[in-house]
Tab-separated table of C-alpha atoms in Angstrom:
chain	number	residue	atom	x	y	z
M	226	MET	CA	-42.593	-38.173	13.706
M	227	GLY	CA	-40.253	-40.840	15.034
M	228	GLY	CA	-42.540	-43.556	13.617
M	229	ILE	CA	-41.745	-42.554	10.079
M	230	ALA	CA	-38.760	-44.319	8.575
M	231	LEU	CA	-36.658	-42.394	6.097
M	232	SER	CA	-33.911	-43.768	3.977
M	233	ALA	CA	-30.396	-42.643	4.707
M	234	SER	CA	-30.138	-40.603	1.527
M	235	VAL	CA	-33.455	-38.845	2.140
M	236	ARG	CA	-32.552	-38.132	5.765
M	237	GLN	CA	-29.146	-36.790	4.720
M	238	ASN	CA	-30.723	-34.454	2.201
M	239	LEU	CA	-33.332	-33.390	4.756
M	240	LEU	CA	-30.635	-32.521	7.292
M	241	SER	CA	-28.817	-30.557	4.622
M	242	LEU	CA	-31.989	-28.590	3.869
M	243	GLN	CA	-32.531	-27.914	7.579
M	244	ASN	CA	-28.952	-26.704	8.042
M	245	THR	CA	-29.278	-24.499	4.985
M	246	ALA	CA	-32.530	-23.056	6.340
M	247	ASP	CA	-30.852	-22.285	9.683
M	248	MET	CA	-27.940	-20.582	7.973
M	249	MET	CA	-30.314	-18.613	5.754
M	250	ALA	CA	-32.246	-17.465	8.841
M	251	GLN	CA	-28.979	-16.392	10.477
M	252	THR	CA	-27.784	-14.598	7.346
M	253	SER	CA	-31.154	-12.903	6.940
M	254	SER	CA	-30.949	-11.702	10.551
M	255	ARG	CA	-27.481	-10.287	9.953
M	256	LEU	CA	-28.658	-8.498	6.831
M	257	SER	CA	-31.708	-7.016	8.556
M	258	THR	CA	-29.910	-5.907	11.756
M	259	GLY	CA	-26.522	-5.174	10.250
M	260	LYS	CA	-24.899	-7.156	13.053
M	261	LYS	CA	-23.242	-10.521	13.028
M	262	VAL	CA	-23.427	-10.735	16.859
M	263	ASN	CA	-26.903	-9.849	18.140
M	264	SER	CA	-26.787	-11.661	21.459
M	265	ALA	CA	-24.441	-13.532	23.741
M	266	LEU	CA	-25.590	-16.758	22.077
M	267	ASP	CA	-23.982	-15.690	18.810
M	268	ASN	CA	-20.519	-15.047	20.272
M	269	PRO	CA	-20.262	-14.445	24.056
M	270	GLN	CA	-16.749	-13.026	24.023
M	271	SER	CA	-17.383	-10.566	21.200
M	272	PHE	CA	-20.816	-9.622	22.547
M	273	PHE	CA	-19.699	-8.735	26.081
M	274	THR	CA	-16.482	-7.054	24.923
M	275	ALA	CA	-18.424	-4.898	22.495
M	276	GLN	CA	-21.007	-4.135	25.169
M	277	GLY	CA	-18.266	-2.919	27.511
M	278	LEU	CA	-16.826	-0.704	24.797
M	279	SER	CA	-20.257	0.695	23.962
M	280	ASN	CA	-21.044	1.352	27.625
M	281	ARG	CA	-17.835	3.324	28.056
M	282	ALA	CA	-18.544	5.287	24.891
M	283	SER	CA	-22.006	6.081	26.270
M	284	ASP	CA	-20.542	7.263	29.600
M	285	LEU	CA	-18.025	9.477	27.818
M	286	THR	CA	-20.773	10.898	25.624
M	287	ALA	CA	-22.657	11.937	28.754
M	288	LEU	CA	-19.467	13.595	30.035
M	289	GLN	CA	-19.184	15.507	26.769
M	290	ASP	CA	-22.374	17.388	27.637
M	291	SER	CA	-20.893	18.379	30.987
M	292	THR	CA	-17.660	19.410	29.275
M	293	LYS	CA	-19.557	21.631	26.857
M	294	LEU	CA	-21.208	23.413	29.793
M	295	SER	CA	-17.805	23.872	31.426
M	296	ILE	CA	-16.451	25.448	28.255
M	297	GLN	CA	-19.334	27.916	28.178
M	298	THR	CA	-18.758	28.717	31.864
M	299	LEU	CA	-15.126	29.558	31.121
M	300	LYS	CA	-16.148	31.638	28.119
M	301	ALA	CA	-18.623	33.568	30.284
M	302	ALA	CA	-15.868	34.270	32.813
M	303	ASP	CA	-13.481	35.364	30.073
M	304	GLN	CA	-16.113	37.678	28.617
M	305	GLY	CA	-16.661	39.072	32.101
M	306	LEU	CA	-12.937	39.793	32.479
M	307	THR	CA	-12.886	41.559	29.111
M	308	SER	CA	-15.858	43.728	30.027
M	309	ILE	CA	-14.474	44.536	33.479
M	310	GLN	CA	-11.217	45.598	31.833
M	311	LYS	CA	-13.161	48.034	29.667
M	312	LEU	CA	-14.764	49.524	32.780
M	313	VAL	CA	-11.352	49.786	34.437
M	314	ASP	CA	-10.052	51.613	31.361
M	315	GLN	CA	-13.002	54.000	31.569
M	316	ALA	CA	-12.323	54.616	35.251
M	317	LYS	CA	-8.660	55.286	34.477
M	318	SER	CA	-9.677	57.831	31.847
M	319	THR	CA	-11.988	59.500	34.370
M	320	ALA	CA	-9.204	59.662	36.972
M	321	ASN	CA	-6.791	61.170	34.462
M	322	GLN	CA	-9.378	63.781	33.541
M	323	ALA	CA	-9.799	64.593	37.220
M	324	LEU	CA	-6.032	64.966	37.500
M	325	GLN	CA	-6.149	67.598	34.766
M	326	ALA	CA	-9.049	69.540	36.291
M	327	LYS	CA	-8.315	73.200	37.078
M	328	ALA	CA	-9.843	75.678	39.499
M	329	THR	CA	-12.060	78.501	38.203
M	330	ALA	CA	-11.227	81.805	39.859
M	331	THR	CA	-13.821	83.502	42.071
M	332	THR	CA	-14.371	87.116	40.961
M	333	LEU	CA	-16.122	90.181	42.320
M	334	THR	CA	-16.308	93.820	41.205
M	335	SER	CA	-16.831	96.790	43.530
M	336	SER	CA	-19.058	99.779	42.891
M	337	SER	CA	-17.571	103.256	42.487
M	338	ILE	CA	-15.144	104.062	45.299
M	339	THR	CA	-14.798	107.781	44.540
M	340	ALA	CA	-18.389	108.470	45.491
M	341	HIS	CA	-17.826	107.560	49.099
M	342	ASP	CA	-17.242	110.205	51.756
M	343	PHE	CA	-15.053	109.168	54.666
M	344	SER	CA	-15.158	112.611	56.314
M	345	ALA	CA	-17.517	111.326	58.934
M	346	SER	CA	-14.756	109.018	60.070
M	347	ALA	CA	-11.997	111.568	59.794
M	348	GLY	CA	-9.100	110.818	61.999
M	349	THR	CA	-10.167	107.208	62.565
M	350	ASN	CA	-9.417	103.960	60.813
M	351	GLU	CA	-11.913	101.243	59.786
M	352	ALA	CA	-11.431	97.469	59.869
M	353	LEU	CA	-12.317	95.444	56.777
M	354	ASP	CA	-12.675	91.662	57.224
M	355	ILE	CA	-11.822	89.587	54.123
M	356	ILE	CA	-12.669	85.875	54.253
M	357	ILE	CA	-11.414	83.409	51.634
M	358	GLY	CA	-13.055	80.005	51.760
M	359	GLY	CA	-13.344	78.703	55.274
M	360	SER	CA	-10.191	80.324	56.522
M	361	THR	CA	-10.014	82.813	59.372
M	362	ALA	CA	-10.889	86.355	58.319
M	363	ALA	CA	-7.983	88.572	57.331
M	364	THR	CA	-8.520	91.985	58.868
M	365	VAL	CA	-7.215	94.972	56.925
M	366	THR	CA	-7.115	98.432	58.482
M	367	ILE	CA	-8.535	101.042	56.136
M	368	SER	CA	-7.449	104.571	56.961
M	369	SER	CA	-9.990	107.390	56.777
M	370	ASP	CA	-8.082	109.314	54.120
M	371	ILE	CA	-8.805	106.784	51.354
M	372	THR	CA	-10.643	108.611	48.589
M	373	ASP	CA	-10.434	106.431	45.484
M	374	ALA	CA	-10.108	102.892	44.191
M	375	GLY	CA	-6.355	103.084	43.833
M	376	ASP	CA	-5.926	103.900	47.500
M	377	LEU	CA	-8.204	101.003	48.473
M	378	LYS	CA	-6.320	98.562	46.212
M	379	THR	CA	-3.079	99.490	47.915
M	380	ALA	CA	-4.647	99.029	51.328
M	381	ILE	CA	-6.065	95.524	50.806
M	382	GLY	CA	-3.735	94.130	48.135
M	383	SER	CA	-1.536	92.363	50.664
M	384	VAL	CA	-4.125	89.699	51.616
M	385	SER	CA	-2.772	86.228	50.714
M	386	GLY	CA	-4.668	84.513	47.928
M	387	LEU	CA	-6.534	87.638	46.890
M	388	THR	CA	-5.717	89.564	43.723
M	389	VAL	CA	-7.002	93.143	43.538
M	390	THR	CA	-7.220	94.997	40.216
M	391	ASP	CA	-7.837	98.694	39.653
M	392	ASN	CA	-10.279	98.745	36.757
M	393	GLY	CA	-9.462	102.417	36.020
M	394	ASP	CA	-13.074	103.482	36.240
M	395	GLY	CA	-13.257	104.030	39.940
M	396	THR	CA	-13.986	100.350	40.658
M	397	LEU	CA	-11.920	97.422	41.886
M	398	GLY	CA	-11.840	93.838	40.707
M	399	PHE	CA	-11.289	91.035	43.227
M	400	SER	CA	-10.124	87.547	42.226
M	401	VAL	CA	-9.331	84.349	44.160
M	402	ALA	CA	-7.430	82.008	41.824
M	403	SER	CA	-8.114	78.921	43.990
M	404	GLY	CA	-11.856	79.257	43.329
M	405	GLU	CA	-12.697	79.461	47.023
M	406	ASP	CA	-15.582	81.637	48.154
M	407	LEU	CA	-14.812	85.309	48.836
M	408	SER	CA	-16.663	87.443	51.369
M	409	PHE	CA	-16.168	90.795	53.103
M	410	GLY	CA	-17.247	92.117	56.454
M	411	ALA	CA	-20.691	93.597	55.812
M	412	ALA	CA	-20.373	96.992	57.537
M	413	ALA	CA	-17.016	97.979	56.098
M	414	ALA	CA	-17.960	96.575	52.673
M	415	THR	CA	-20.979	98.826	52.611
M	416	THR	CA	-18.873	101.823	53.612
M	417	LEU	CA	-16.315	101.029	50.917
M	418	GLY	CA	-18.897	100.509	48.187
M	419	ILE	CA	-18.348	96.809	47.405
M	420	ASN	CA	-21.263	95.395	45.458
M	421	SER	CA	-21.726	92.294	47.532
M	422	ASP	CA	-20.384	90.944	50.734
M	423	SER	CA	-20.124	87.429	49.195
M	424	SER	CA	-19.155	85.737	45.921
M	425	THR	CA	-19.488	82.027	45.001
M	426	ASN	CA	-19.061	82.111	41.237
M	427	GLY	CA	-15.701	80.301	41.325
M	428	GLU	CA	-14.909	76.603	41.548
M	429	THR	CA	-12.098	74.960	43.480
M	430	VAL	CA	-10.139	71.996	42.141
M	431	THR	CA	-11.990	69.745	44.589
M	432	GLU	CA	-15.341	71.050	43.352
M	433	ALA	CA	-14.212	70.636	39.742
M	434	ARG	CA	-13.320	67.018	40.480
M	435	ALA	CA	-16.608	66.246	42.218
M	436	SER	CA	-18.334	65.149	38.996
M	437	TYR	CA	-15.379	62.946	38.142
M	438	GLU	CA	-15.607	61.333	41.575
M	439	THR	CA	-19.289	60.580	40.928
M	440	ASP	CA	-18.531	59.057	37.509
M	441	TYR	CA	-15.646	57.041	38.942
M	442	ASN	CA	-17.751	55.607	41.760
M	443	SER	CA	-20.532	54.803	39.281
M	444	LEU	CA	-18.064	52.784	37.195
M	445	ARG	CA	-16.898	51.063	40.357
M	446	THR	CA	-20.509	50.017	41.014
M	447	GLN	CA	-20.795	48.719	37.453
M	448	ILE	CA	-17.709	46.546	38.006
M	449	ASP	CA	-19.391	45.026	41.068
M	450	GLN	CA	-22.593	44.330	39.148
M	451	LEU	CA	-20.815	42.878	36.124
M	452	ALA	CA	-18.757	40.514	38.274
M	453	THR	CA	-22.012	39.283	39.816
M	454	ASP	CA	-23.685	38.753	36.441
M	455	ALA	CA	-20.853	36.828	34.735
M	456	SER	CA	-22.343	33.427	35.542
M	457	PHE	CA	-23.334	30.457	33.387
M	458	ASN	CA	-25.470	27.542	34.485
M	459	GLY	CA	-25.297	28.740	38.088
M	460	VAL	CA	-21.483	28.902	38.225
M	461	ASN	CA	-19.732	32.280	38.403
M	462	LEU	CA	-15.953	32.039	38.296
M	463	LEU	CA	-15.673	35.805	38.893
M	464	ASN	CA	-17.736	35.695	42.050
M	465	GLY	CA	-15.853	33.068	44.047
M	466	ASP	CA	-17.333	29.858	42.583
M	467	ASN	CA	-15.058	26.933	41.682
M	468	LEU	CA	-15.462	24.558	38.749
M	469	THR	CA	-14.413	20.912	38.400
M	470	VAL	CA	-14.323	19.430	34.908
M	471	LYS	CA	-14.268	15.601	34.785
M	472	PHE	CA	-12.602	13.983	31.797
M	473	ASN	CA	-13.327	10.287	32.375
M	474	GLU	CA	-16.209	8.219	33.678
M	475	THR	CA	-14.610	7.558	37.079
M	476	GLY	CA	-13.649	11.169	37.755
M	477	SER	CA	-10.007	10.237	38.319
M	478	SER	CA	-9.022	12.501	35.427
M	479	LYS	CA	-10.228	16.058	35.994
M	480	LEU	CA	-9.339	19.746	36.055
M	481	ASP	CA	-10.070	21.894	39.110
M	482	ILE	CA	-10.572	25.554	38.180
M	483	THR	CA	-10.399	27.992	41.088
M	484	GLY	CA	-12.728	30.966	40.910
M	485	VAL	CA	-11.865	34.522	41.921
M	486	SER	CA	-13.727	37.454	43.467
M	487	TYR	CA	-13.165	40.236	40.995
M	488	ASN	CA	-15.537	42.915	42.164
M	489	SER	CA	-14.075	46.348	42.898
M	490	ALA	CA	-12.964	45.285	46.371
M	491	GLY	CA	-11.345	42.116	45.045
M	492	LEU	CA	-9.459	44.149	42.462
M	493	GLY	CA	-8.358	46.694	45.048
M	494	ILE	CA	-10.318	49.594	43.530
M	495	ASN	CA	-11.386	51.847	46.405
M	496	THR	CA	-14.028	54.564	46.546
M	497	ALA	CA	-12.830	57.698	44.779
M	498	ASP	CA	-11.317	60.562	46.760
M	499	PHE	CA	-10.018	63.192	44.349
M	500	SER	CA	-9.353	65.900	46.916
M	501	SER	CA	-5.662	66.032	46.019
M	502	ASP	CA	-3.348	65.136	43.160
M	503	SER	CA	-1.715	62.401	45.226
M	504	LYS	CA	-5.070	60.729	45.919
M	505	VAL	CA	-6.009	60.817	42.241
M	506	ALA	CA	-2.609	59.345	41.391
M	507	SER	CA	-3.239	56.629	43.981
M	508	ALA	CA	-6.525	55.752	42.249
M	509	VAL	CA	-4.726	55.497	38.899
M	510	SER	CA	-2.157	53.197	40.516
M	511	GLU	CA	-4.976	50.964	41.836
M	512	LEU	CA	-6.456	50.757	38.344
M	513	ASN	CA	-3.090	49.828	36.824
M	514	SER	CA	-2.724	47.067	39.396
M	515	ALA	CA	-6.276	45.878	38.618
M	516	THR	CA	-5.398	45.753	34.907
M	517	ASN	CA	-2.383	43.535	35.613
M	518	THR	CA	-4.532	41.269	37.777
M	519	LEU	CA	-7.233	40.965	35.114
M	520	ARG	CA	-4.707	40.180	32.401
M	521	ALA	CA	-3.038	37.494	34.499
M	522	GLN	CA	-6.372	35.861	35.326
M	523	SER	CA	-7.493	36.063	31.712
M	524	SER	CA	-4.352	34.156	30.770
M	525	THR	CA	-5.119	31.540	33.444
M	526	PHE	CA	-8.697	31.047	32.288
M	527	GLY	CA	-7.489	30.951	28.692
M	528	GLY	CA	-5.092	28.151	29.559
M	529	ASN	CA	-7.857	26.269	31.367
M	530	LEU	CA	-10.165	26.683	28.377
M	531	SER	CA	-7.492	25.345	26.036
M	532	VAL	CA	-7.020	22.255	28.230
M	533	VAL	CA	-10.764	21.566	28.406
M	534	GLN	CA	-11.228	21.990	24.653
M	535	ASN	CA	-8.272	19.697	23.985
M	536	ARG	CA	-9.728	17.042	26.267
M	537	GLN	CA	-13.110	17.491	24.622
M	538	ASP	CA	-11.576	16.765	21.211
M	539	PHE	CA	-9.674	13.795	22.640
M	540	THR	CA	-12.818	12.361	24.225
M	541	LYS	CA	-14.764	12.830	20.993
M	542	ASN	CA	-12.133	10.869	19.077
M	543	LEU	CA	-11.940	8.245	21.809
M	544	ILE	CA	-15.704	7.724	21.604
M	545	ASN	CA	-15.337	7.114	17.870
M	546	VAL	CA	-12.566	4.588	18.541
M	547	LEU	CA	-14.686	2.756	21.127
M	548	ASP	CA	-17.735	2.675	18.842
M	549	SER	CA	-15.575	1.488	15.942
M	550	GLY	CA	-14.047	-1.226	18.117
M	551	ALA	CA	-17.462	-2.406	19.230
M	552	GLY	CA	-18.612	-2.381	15.632
M	553	ASP	CA	-15.650	-4.437	14.488
M	554	LEU	CA	-16.704	-7.130	16.936
M	555	THR	CA	-20.427	-7.149	16.199
M	556	LEU	CA	-21.188	-5.558	12.847
M	557	ALA	CA	-21.748	-7.749	9.829
M	558	ASP	CA	-20.160	-7.337	6.426
M	559	THR	CA	-23.306	-6.848	4.358
M	560	ASN	CA	-21.459	-7.604	1.132
M	561	GLU	CA	-20.247	-10.893	2.528
M	562	GLU	CA	-23.638	-11.742	4.003
M	563	GLY	CA	-25.332	-10.927	0.703
M	564	ALA	CA	-22.990	-13.310	-1.077
M	565	ASN	CA	-23.668	-15.913	1.618
M	566	MET	CA	-27.420	-15.551	1.103
M	567	LEU	CA	-27.057	-16.050	-2.640
M	568	ALA	CA	-24.892	-19.145	-2.069
M	569	LEU	CA	-27.359	-20.541	0.473
M	570	LYS	CA	-30.254	-20.084	-1.914
M	571	THR	CA	-28.296	-22.004	-4.535
M	572	ARG	CA	-27.475	-24.694	-1.987
M	573	GLN	CA	-31.145	-24.858	-0.943
M	574	SER	CA	-32.188	-25.313	-4.522
M	575	LEU	CA	-29.616	-28.049	-5.044
M	576	SER	CA	-30.599	-29.775	-1.790
M	577	THR	CA	-34.230	-29.713	-2.812
M	578	THR	CA	-33.335	-31.270	-6.149
M	579	SER	CA	-31.153	-33.888	-4.407
M	580	LEU	CA	-33.983	-34.703	-1.996
M	581	SER	CA	-36.312	-35.137	-4.915
M	582	LEU	CA	-33.878	-37.516	-6.566
M	583	ALA	CA	-33.494	-39.481	-3.336
M	584	ASN	CA	-37.260	-39.812	-3.087
M	585	GLN	CA	-37.397	-41.020	-6.667
M	586	ALA	CA	-35.039	-43.869	-5.754
M	587	ASP	CA	-37.424	-44.929	-2.978
M	588	GLN	CA	-40.414	-44.676	-5.324
M	589	ALA	CA	-38.759	-47.185	-7.681
M	590	VAL	CA	-39.765	-49.906	-5.189
M	591	LEU	CA	-43.396	-49.282	-6.113
M	592	SER	CA	-42.741	-50.647	-9.560
M	593	PHE	CA	-42.155	-54.082	-8.035
M	594	LEU	CA	-45.498	-53.926	-6.271
M	595	ARG	CA	-47.563	-53.266	-9.368
């Protein structure tokens, strides 16, 4: 179009219209995108600065997901500690019950003693073997002139651990307070009219504690299983796994959380042996020590959780600051841009009118050619 000659006034008005159209296109773009800087061509410094801020905000947002998983891992470990403590408390209750267990006496009643005739053994003595538990038999010499239950009680009443009672009806009652088994030598027992040569109706303290041992060891197994199951996302802080929580995009800011092995062995809880009061007391002492260990570790994990949650909140706020900063550099003020668009439309209208007037001045030349 270089061959077309335009007057200075027309060309000036045309340039004004073109500039107005460019500004209207730019303002329209800002209104539609909401940004005043859409590319590096608009403002290189603001564009690349905002891009850097947005990239960092994006990186920190990705870290937030990892931080959330770390928080849940710590919560799983804390819940595991709480549940293990409940099992330890149950085991302690079981041990204390075992400590209070009592023996049930073994008892036996003889048949009538007065009906027996020792005349066939006149002048001789008989040996009666009495066995309590697994101890060596106590041999009592029974003289041939014994004729009733009272005489027999006197004869065998000196055996250690055995209590003999004259029932007053010609029979004797035998009792072993320790609950151990009681047995008599078969031949002499038959001669003396004892109902049975063996009795197992009692219960020793060890036997009474057997069920408590079983319950205790079952709880110990449950502690092992619970410690194994207290994992989240493949990380188990109660089974020896460690956890590293990164707080920035480079990993230079982080928290290393050391895991523990808190099964029964790790807590020092050994297999139950309630055969004596001292061994039961030792088990209770182990459980008390385990409780102290669990409480200390719970405090440690609680502190770690507090740090991670604090950093999570900080990172969340920092992301908002970065996004706001990027927005300050690139976002448009829609109110301002709307006002600009209205002003540009007015300017466009005025420029069009001015161009028309300029053309009218050129058309006046035609009047000379008519």
